[in-house]
CSV table of C-alpha atoms in Angstrom, one decimal:
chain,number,residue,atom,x,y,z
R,1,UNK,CA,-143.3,-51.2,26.4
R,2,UNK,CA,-145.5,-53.7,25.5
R,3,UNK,CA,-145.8,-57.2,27.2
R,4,UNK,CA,-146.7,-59.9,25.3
R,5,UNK,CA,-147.6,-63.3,25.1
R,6,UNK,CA,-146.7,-66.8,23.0
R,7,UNK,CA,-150.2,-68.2,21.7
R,8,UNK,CA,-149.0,-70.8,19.0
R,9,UNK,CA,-146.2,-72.1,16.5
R,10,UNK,CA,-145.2,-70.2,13.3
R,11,UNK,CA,-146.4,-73.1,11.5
R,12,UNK,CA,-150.1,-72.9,12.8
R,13,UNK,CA,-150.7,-70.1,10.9
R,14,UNK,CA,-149.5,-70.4,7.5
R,15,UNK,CA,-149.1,-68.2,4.5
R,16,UNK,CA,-153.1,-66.9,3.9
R,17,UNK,CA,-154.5,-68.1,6.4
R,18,UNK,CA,-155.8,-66.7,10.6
R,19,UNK,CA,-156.3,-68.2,13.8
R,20,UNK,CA,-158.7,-66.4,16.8
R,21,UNK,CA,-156.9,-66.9,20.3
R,22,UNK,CA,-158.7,-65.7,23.2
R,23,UNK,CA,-156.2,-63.2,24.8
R,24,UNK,CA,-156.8,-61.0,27.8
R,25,UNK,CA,-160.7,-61.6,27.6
R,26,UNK,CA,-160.7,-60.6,23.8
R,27,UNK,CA,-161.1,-62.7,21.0
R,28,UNK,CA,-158.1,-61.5,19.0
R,29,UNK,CA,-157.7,-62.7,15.1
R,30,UNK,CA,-154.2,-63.4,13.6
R,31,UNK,CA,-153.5,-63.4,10.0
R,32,UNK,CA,-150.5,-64.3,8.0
R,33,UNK,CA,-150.1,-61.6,4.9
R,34,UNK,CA,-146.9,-61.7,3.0
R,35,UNK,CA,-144.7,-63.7,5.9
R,36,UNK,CA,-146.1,-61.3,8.5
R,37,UNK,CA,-148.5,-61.6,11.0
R,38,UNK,CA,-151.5,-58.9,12.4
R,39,UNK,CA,-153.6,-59.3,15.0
R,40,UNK,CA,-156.7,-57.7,15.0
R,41,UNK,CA,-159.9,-57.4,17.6
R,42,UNK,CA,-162.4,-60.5,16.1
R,43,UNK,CA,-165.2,-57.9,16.6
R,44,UNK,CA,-166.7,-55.3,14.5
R,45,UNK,CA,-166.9,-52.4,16.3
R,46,UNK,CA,-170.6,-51.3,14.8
R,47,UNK,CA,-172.3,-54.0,16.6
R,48,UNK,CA,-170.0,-56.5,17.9
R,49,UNK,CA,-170.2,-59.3,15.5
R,50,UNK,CA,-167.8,-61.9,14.9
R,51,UNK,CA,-165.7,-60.6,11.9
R,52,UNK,CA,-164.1,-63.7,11.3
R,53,UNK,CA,-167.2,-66.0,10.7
R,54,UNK,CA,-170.4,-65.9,9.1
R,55,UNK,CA,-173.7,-66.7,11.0
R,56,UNK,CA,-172.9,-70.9,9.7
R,57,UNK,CA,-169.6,-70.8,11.2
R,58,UNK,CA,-167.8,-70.3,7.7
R,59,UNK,CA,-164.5,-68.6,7.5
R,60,UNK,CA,-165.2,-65.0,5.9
R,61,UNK,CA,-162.4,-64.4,2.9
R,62,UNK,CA,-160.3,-61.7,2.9
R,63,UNK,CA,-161.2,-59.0,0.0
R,64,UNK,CA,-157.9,-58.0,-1.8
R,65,UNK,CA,-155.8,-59.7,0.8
R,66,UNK,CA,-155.8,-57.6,3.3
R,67,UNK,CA,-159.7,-56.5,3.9
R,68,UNK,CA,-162.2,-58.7,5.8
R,69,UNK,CA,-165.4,-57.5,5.1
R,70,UNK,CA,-168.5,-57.9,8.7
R,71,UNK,CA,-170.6,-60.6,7.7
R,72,UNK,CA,-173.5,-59.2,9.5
R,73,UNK,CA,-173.7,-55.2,8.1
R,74,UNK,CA,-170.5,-55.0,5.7
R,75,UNK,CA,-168.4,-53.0,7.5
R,76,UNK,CA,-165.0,-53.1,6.0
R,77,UNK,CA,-161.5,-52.8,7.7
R,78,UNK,CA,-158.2,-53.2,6.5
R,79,UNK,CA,-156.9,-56.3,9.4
R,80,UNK,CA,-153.0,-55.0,8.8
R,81,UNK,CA,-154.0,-51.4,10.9
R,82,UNK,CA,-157.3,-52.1,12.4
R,83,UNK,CA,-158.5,-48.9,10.0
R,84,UNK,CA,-162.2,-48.6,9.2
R,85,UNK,CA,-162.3,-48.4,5.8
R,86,UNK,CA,-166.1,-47.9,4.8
R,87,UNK,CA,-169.6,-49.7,6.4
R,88,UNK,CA,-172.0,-48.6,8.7
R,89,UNK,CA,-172.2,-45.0,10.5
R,90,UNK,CA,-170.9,-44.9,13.6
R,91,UNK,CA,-168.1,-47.6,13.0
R,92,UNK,CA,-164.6,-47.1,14.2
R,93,UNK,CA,-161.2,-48.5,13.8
R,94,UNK,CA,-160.3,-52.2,15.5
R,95,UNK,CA,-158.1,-52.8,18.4
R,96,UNK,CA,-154.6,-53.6,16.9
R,97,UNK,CA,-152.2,-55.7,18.4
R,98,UNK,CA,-148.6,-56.0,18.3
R,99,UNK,CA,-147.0,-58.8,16.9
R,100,UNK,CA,-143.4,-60.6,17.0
R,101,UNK,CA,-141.9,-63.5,16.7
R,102,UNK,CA,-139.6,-65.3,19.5
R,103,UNK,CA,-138.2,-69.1,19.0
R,104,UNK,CA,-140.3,-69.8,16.2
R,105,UNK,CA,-143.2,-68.7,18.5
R,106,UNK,CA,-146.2,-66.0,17.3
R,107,UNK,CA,-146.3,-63.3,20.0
R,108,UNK,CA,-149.1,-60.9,20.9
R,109,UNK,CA,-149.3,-57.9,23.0
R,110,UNK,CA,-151.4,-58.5,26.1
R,111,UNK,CA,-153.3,-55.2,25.5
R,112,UNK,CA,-153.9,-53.3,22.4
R,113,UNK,CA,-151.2,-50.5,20.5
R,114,UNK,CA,-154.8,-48.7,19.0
R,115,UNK,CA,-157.6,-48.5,20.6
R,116,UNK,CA,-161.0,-47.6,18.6
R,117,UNK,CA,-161.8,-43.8,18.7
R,118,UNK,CA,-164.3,-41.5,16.9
């Protein structure tokens, strides 16, 4: 079993949009999709870029609401599994985290459920 821990209110995250918490010494994005909430690794795993940004500091959108698309190479993964869905050689799946919700509180697991492979 999983431990996890509270990082914000329901209502910080709302329908569309993501939040990065640092978490264990990993950035870890949230995203709210369809009234549930994924947490994925903020970090491509081709080179380590911020997925969640571009190079300004912009918010990256979300390709058919649930793929975010690597700013820097174009690595694309699927942010409800973590899958690698096309990009780069040599790019893998993202940490996944668990998610829940206690008290009106967004929960993440302290360590990832997948870990990249390949």
């Amino acid at each position: 079993m999983s431990d996890y821990v509270s990082v914000c209110p329901v209502s910080d995250i709302p329908e569309g949009h993501r939040e990065v918490f640092g978490i264990n010494d990993h950035w870890v994005a949230i995203f709210c999709i369809s009234g549930r909430f994924y947490a994925i690794e903020d970090l491509c795993t081709h080179d380590g870029n911020i997925l969640t940004e571009d190079a300004d500091g912009n918010p990256v959108p979300l390709i058919d609401e649930t793929v975010i698309k690597c700013p820097r190479h174009g690595a694309r993964f699927d942010v409800t599994s973590g899958k690698f869905l096309g990009g780069p050689a040599g790019t893998v799946d993202l940490p996944f985290y668990g998610t829940r919700v206690e008290d009106g509180m967004i929960q993440v697991t302290l360590n990832p459920l997948k870990k990249p492979t390949g």
